[in-house]
Amino acid sequence: MKRHFSRLSFFIVLLAMLPVRAFAAQYLVPVGQVIGLQLYNDTVTVAAYDDVLGGTAKNAGLKIGDTIVKINGAAITCAEDVRAALNSGEKELNLTVSRGGKQRELTLTPTQTEDGPRMGVYLRQGIAGIGTVTWYDPDTGAFGALGHGVCDSGGLLKMTRGSAYDAAVTEVKKGKSGDPGQLKGTARSIEPMAPLLRNTAQGVFGVTAQGWKGEALPVAEYAQIHTGPASIRAQTGSGQAQEYSVEILKIYPQTRTDCRNFLLKVTDPDLLSTTGGIVQGMSGSPILQDGQLIGAVTHVLVNDPTMGYGIYIQNMLDAAA
């Protein structure tokens, strides 16, 4: 039977891009705590119709997932640009939207309300969610999360700015065959704990002054990783991250670029009882073996949530450098 897998997602909800230092640390703190991530790009996308005013957008032909490129000829790069267009006094708005890689022209007549003109949609800029912090370098304040990139409909999100937030798990949806589970969470504060500096195919990276406590462990050489017992560090409730037993079933070449360097299976009865295995939101959970940090959880097999893939830790570090 063909196996299907999906990339783990995050609670998706900033500061100028800064130079990223080279990461040559041989000892890192494996974290395993959830974190709120908000990544922005210079696009504004239709996220949902308003329950009351959605007919305005539907009648104009606006669809969920459309990216608003221009309004009345003016480029749209943020929600404030849309607000300015609505407040311009124009009775009709000529929209240029991108849909399926093609641009379309639409005409929308805003609905006048007590709060001003409205388009009848909710807009989204960038992506927000929760993921798991893999490692933290106490010497530099650098950290890495997810083990894979944050993507939008066009592929890897071209992040222009981003922030990390202290977050908490509020609910666990248990995974089952054909229906991946999910960690649901929320930010503890509206104030970011750190800027995000880079979104890459191997993870999201930033620097924080706050950090996470824990014992720093050596980073494993690829030749030291072997099939057999290992553990992952993950947060599945309101408390601290815990270690859960897994088994490394197969090791693939280090040169694989799809964030699948080894196949693992959850064997811990407590984790299986709580989550059913690997669930969305656990992306980035550090994988430990023989007292060393070897990688991070990245994917779950949709038809078997007890199994998933992990990325080799050095591949994450190379992407952050």
mmCIF file of C-alpha atoms in Angstrom, residues 83-263:
data_model
loop_
_atom_site.group_PDB
_atom_site.id
_atom_site.type_symbol
_atom_site.label_atom_id
_atom_site.label_comp_id
_atom_site.label_asym_id
_atom_site.label_seq_id
_atom_site.Cartn_x
_atom_site.Cartn_y
_atom_site.Cartn_z
ATOM 1 C CA ARG A 83 -7.719 50.213 4.299
ATOM 2 C CA ALA A 84 -6.410 53.328 2.538
ATOM 3 C CA ALA A 85 -8.110 52.258 -0.705
ATOM 4 C CA LEU A 86 -11.415 51.725 1.100
ATOM 5 C CA ASN A 87 -11.172 55.151 2.723
ATOM 6 C CA SER A 88 -10.294 56.915 -0.525
ATOM 7 C CA GLY A 89 -13.952 57.742 -1.191
ATOM 8 C CA GLU A 90 -14.135 55.787 -4.444
ATOM 9 C CA LYS A 91 -17.568 54.195 -4.950
ATOM 10 C CA GLU A 92 -16.070 51.294 -6.899
ATOM 11 C CA LEU A 93 -12.768 49.535 -6.434
ATOM 12 C CA ASN A 94 -10.951 47.981 -9.356
ATOM 13 C CA LEU A 95 -9.078 44.984 -7.975
ATOM 14 C CA THR A 96 -6.216 43.085 -9.560
ATOM 15 C CA VAL A 97 -5.976 39.678 -7.886
ATOM 16 C CA SER A 98 -3.682 36.718 -8.375
ATOM 17 C CA ARG A 99 -5.359 33.311 -8.500
ATOM 18 C CA GLY A 100 -3.714 30.087 -9.558
ATOM 19 C CA GLY A 101 -0.705 31.932 -10.928
ATOM 20 C CA LYS A 102 -2.839 34.185 -13.166
ATOM 21 C CA GLN A 103 -3.997 37.747 -12.611
ATOM 22 C CA ARG A 104 -7.662 38.712 -12.860
ATOM 23 C CA GLU A 105 -9.471 42.050 -12.848
ATOM 24 C CA LEU A 106 -12.522 42.472 -10.585
ATOM 25 C CA THR A 107 -14.808 45.368 -9.683
ATOM 26 C CA LEU A 108 -16.111 45.607 -6.119
ATOM 27 C CA THR A 109 -18.552 48.099 -4.628
ATOM 28 C CA PRO A 110 -17.789 48.436 -0.897
ATOM 29 C CA THR A 111 -20.625 48.158 1.596
ATOM 30 C CA GLN A 112 -21.075 51.289 3.675
ATOM 31 C CA THR A 113 -21.317 50.569 7.414
ATOM 32 C CA GLU A 114 -21.232 52.584 10.631
ATOM 33 C CA ASP A 115 -17.537 51.708 10.822
ATOM 34 C CA GLY A 116 -16.834 52.813 7.272
ATOM 35 C CA PRO A 117 -16.679 51.023 3.900
ATOM 36 C CA ARG A 118 -16.070 47.272 3.980
ATOM 37 C CA MET A 119 -15.156 44.675 1.332
ATOM 38 C CA GLY A 120 -16.837 41.789 3.144
ATOM 39 C CA VAL A 121 -13.737 39.656 3.658
ATOM 40 C CA TYR A 122 -11.096 38.928 6.261
ATOM 41 C CA LEU A 123 -7.552 39.420 5.048
ATOM 42 C CA ARG A 124 -4.367 37.616 5.965
ATOM 43 C CA GLN A 125 -0.820 38.843 5.614
ATOM 44 C CA GLY A 126 1.746 36.075 5.938
ATOM 45 C CA ILE A 127 1.219 32.956 8.070
ATOM 46 C CA ALA A 128 0.904 32.355 11.802
ATOM 47 C CA GLY A 129 0.861 29.158 13.845
ATOM 48 C CA ILE A 130 2.579 27.060 16.482
ATOM 49 C CA GLY A 131 5.557 24.812 16.081
ATOM 50 C CA THR A 132 8.228 23.337 18.306
ATOM 51 C CA VAL A 133 11.681 24.726 19.103
ATOM 52 C CA THR A 134 14.370 22.190 18.261
ATOM 53 C CA TRP A 135 17.529 23.726 19.638
ATOM 54 C CA TYR A 136 18.854 26.760 21.491
ATOM 55 C CA ASP A 137 22.452 27.957 21.663
ATOM 56 C CA PRO A 138 22.960 29.633 25.074
ATOM 57 C CA ASP A 139 26.237 31.173 23.903
ATOM 58 C CA THR A 140 24.693 33.149 21.034
ATOM 59 C CA GLY A 141 20.940 33.182 21.768
ATOM 60 C CA ALA A 142 20.288 31.550 18.395
ATOM 61 C CA PHE A 143 17.496 28.992 18.028
ATOM 62 C CA GLY A 144 15.926 26.816 15.356
ATOM 63 C CA ALA A 145 12.391 25.458 15.032
ATOM 64 C CA LEU A 146 10.151 23.252 12.841
ATOM 65 C CA GLY A 147 12.824 21.373 10.890
ATOM 66 C CA HIS A 148 11.059 22.356 7.660
ATOM 67 C CA GLY A 149 10.030 25.611 6.061
ATOM 68 C CA VAL A 150 6.815 27.598 6.334
ATOM 69 C CA CYS A 151 5.087 27.486 2.958
ATOM 70 C CA ASP A 152 2.215 29.237 1.236
ATOM 71 C CA SER A 153 0.451 28.377 -2.005
ATOM 72 C CA GLY A 154 3.486 29.504 -3.970
ATOM 73 C CA GLY A 155 5.987 27.342 -2.118
ATOM 74 C CA LEU A 156 8.415 28.456 0.583
ATOM 75 C CA LEU A 157 7.135 31.696 2.092
ATOM 76 C CA LYS A 158 9.450 34.580 1.207
ATOM 77 C CA MET A 159 9.504 36.070 4.683
ATOM 78 C CA THR A 160 10.216 39.786 4.931
ATOM 79 C CA ARG A 161 9.853 39.901 8.725
ATOM 80 C CA GLY A 162 8.674 37.663 11.502
ATOM 81 C CA SER A 163 8.368 37.179 15.242
ATOM 82 C CA ALA A 164 8.372 34.358 17.765
ATOM 83 C CA TYR A 165 6.003 34.342 20.730
ATOM 84 C CA ASP A 166 5.864 32.457 24.011
ATOM 85 C CA ALA A 167 2.982 30.003 23.525
ATOM 86 C CA ALA A 168 0.982 27.309 25.279
ATOM 87 C CA VAL A 169 -0.790 24.135 24.157
ATOM 88 C CA THR A 170 -4.526 24.503 24.775
ATOM 89 C CA GLU A 171 -5.912 21.343 23.159
ATOM 90 C CA VAL A 172 -4.746 18.087 21.596
ATOM 91 C CA LYS A 173 -6.578 16.491 18.689
ATOM 92 C CA LYS A 174 -5.521 12.856 18.631
ATOM 93 C CA GLY A 175 -4.305 11.516 15.314
ATOM 94 C CA LYS A 176 -5.682 8.456 13.576
ATOM 95 C CA SER A 177 -5.176 6.759 10.232
ATOM 96 C CA GLY A 178 -6.149 9.132 7.441
ATOM 97 C CA ASP A 179 -6.694 12.043 9.821
ATOM 98 C CA PRO A 180 -3.518 13.626 11.289
ATOM 99 C CA GLY A 181 -3.906 15.014 14.790
ATOM 100 C CA GLN A 182 -3.024 18.501 15.879
ATOM 101 C CA LEU A 183 -1.710 20.522 18.779
ATOM 102 C CA LYS A 184 -3.781 23.657 19.196
ATOM 103 C CA GLY A 185 -2.233 26.568 21.002
ATOM 104 C CA THR A 186 -2.203 30.243 21.686
ATOM 105 C CA ALA A 187 0.344 32.958 22.360
ATOM 106 C CA ARG A 188 0.802 33.853 26.032
ATOM 107 C CA SER A 189 1.637 37.469 25.229
ATOM 108 C CA ILE A 190 1.117 39.947 22.430
ATOM 109 C CA GLU A 191 4.747 40.991 22.832
ATOM 110 C CA PRO A 192 7.199 38.935 20.747
ATOM 111 C CA MET A 193 10.025 37.158 22.521
ATOM 112 C CA ALA A 194 12.334 37.236 19.504
ATOM 113 C CA PRO A 195 12.639 38.273 15.871
ATOM 114 C CA LEU A 196 12.686 35.565 13.241
ATOM 115 C CA LEU A 197 15.623 36.005 10.896
ATOM 116 C CA ARG A 198 15.224 33.313 8.283
ATOM 117 C CA ASN A 199 12.659 30.909 6.847
ATOM 118 C CA THR A 200 14.370 28.049 5.018
ATOM 119 C CA ALA A 201 13.415 24.627 3.720
ATOM 120 C CA GLN A 202 15.156 23.161 6.784
ATOM 121 C CA GLY A 203 13.532 25.324 9.451
ATOM 122 C CA VAL A 204 12.834 28.748 10.890
ATOM 123 C CA PHE A 205 15.599 30.532 12.767
ATOM 124 C CA GLY A 206 15.962 33.485 15.114
ATOM 125 C CA VAL A 207 17.839 34.948 18.069
ATOM 126 C CA THR A 208 16.393 35.553 21.522
ATOM 127 C CA ALA A 209 17.579 37.130 24.750
ATOM 128 C CA GLN A 210 15.046 35.071 26.708
ATOM 129 C CA GLY A 211 16.124 31.562 25.775
ATOM 130 C CA TRP A 212 15.275 28.184 27.300
ATOM 131 C CA LYS A 213 16.856 26.355 30.218
ATOM 132 C CA GLY A 214 18.279 22.880 29.883
ATOM 133 C CA GLU A 215 21.421 20.811 29.551
ATOM 134 C CA ALA A 216 23.354 21.356 26.354
ATOM 135 C CA LEU A 217 24.041 18.104 24.505
ATOM 136 C CA PRO A 218 26.593 17.332 21.811
ATOM 137 C CA VAL A 219 25.535 17.430 18.173
ATOM 138 C CA ALA A 220 25.847 13.953 16.671
ATOM 139 C CA GLU A 221 27.931 13.117 13.632
ATOM 140 C CA TYR A 222 25.846 11.434 10.956
ATOM 141 C CA ALA A 223 27.899 8.232 11.179
ATOM 142 C CA GLN A 224 26.984 7.958 14.875
ATOM 143 C CA ILE A 225 23.233 7.736 14.199
ATOM 144 C CA HIS A 226 21.890 4.196 14.034
ATOM 145 C CA THR A 227 18.627 2.310 13.883
ATOM 146 C CA GLY A 228 17.114 1.350 17.204
ATOM 147 C CA PRO A 229 15.931 3.132 20.373
ATOM 148 C CA ALA A 230 15.867 6.928 20.559
ATOM 149 C CA SER A 231 13.620 9.584 22.069
ATOM 150 C CA ILE A 232 11.884 12.818 21.136
ATOM 151 C CA ARG A 233 11.298 15.794 23.399
ATOM 152 C CA ALA A 234 7.821 17.259 22.948
ATOM 153 C CA GLN A 235 5.200 19.344 24.729
ATOM 154 C CA THR A 236 1.676 17.926 24.647
ATOM 155 C CA GLY A 237 0.044 19.904 27.465
ATOM 156 C CA SER A 238 0.380 22.965 29.649
ATOM 157 C CA GLY A 239 3.542 21.722 31.366
ATOM 158 C CA GLN A 240 7.123 21.390 30.284
ATOM 159 C CA ALA A 241 8.337 19.260 27.408
ATOM 160 C CA GLN A 242 8.782 15.570 28.162
ATOM 161 C CA GLU A 243 10.892 12.842 26.589
ATOM 162 C CA TYR A 244 9.074 10.026 24.791
ATOM 163 C CA SER A 245 10.529 6.814 23.404
ATOM 164 C CA VAL A 246 10.735 6.238 19.644
ATOM 165 C CA GLU A 247 12.597 3.851 17.393
ATOM 166 C CA ILE A 248 14.691 4.827 14.394
ATOM 167 C CA LEU A 249 13.597 2.392 11.687
ATOM 168 C CA LYS A 250 15.619 3.514 8.695
ATOM 169 C CA ILE A 251 18.393 5.982 7.908
ATOM 170 C CA TYR A 252 18.559 7.730 4.529
ATOM 171 C CA PRO A 253 21.477 9.649 2.970
ATOM 172 C CA GLN A 254 22.468 12.844 4.733
ATOM 173 C CA THR A 255 22.318 14.608 1.373
ATOM 174 C CA ARG A 256 18.527 14.229 1.077
ATOM 175 C CA THR A 257 17.055 17.713 0.775
ATOM 176 C CA ASP A 258 13.424 16.870 1.630
ATOM 177 C CA CYS A 259 13.897 16.956 5.437
ATOM 178 C CA ARG A 260 13.529 13.162 5.618
ATOM 179 C CA ASN A 261 16.867 11.799 6.789
ATOM 180 C CA PHE A 262 15.425 9.042 8.952
ATOM 181 C CA LEU A 263 12.170 7.187 9.485
#
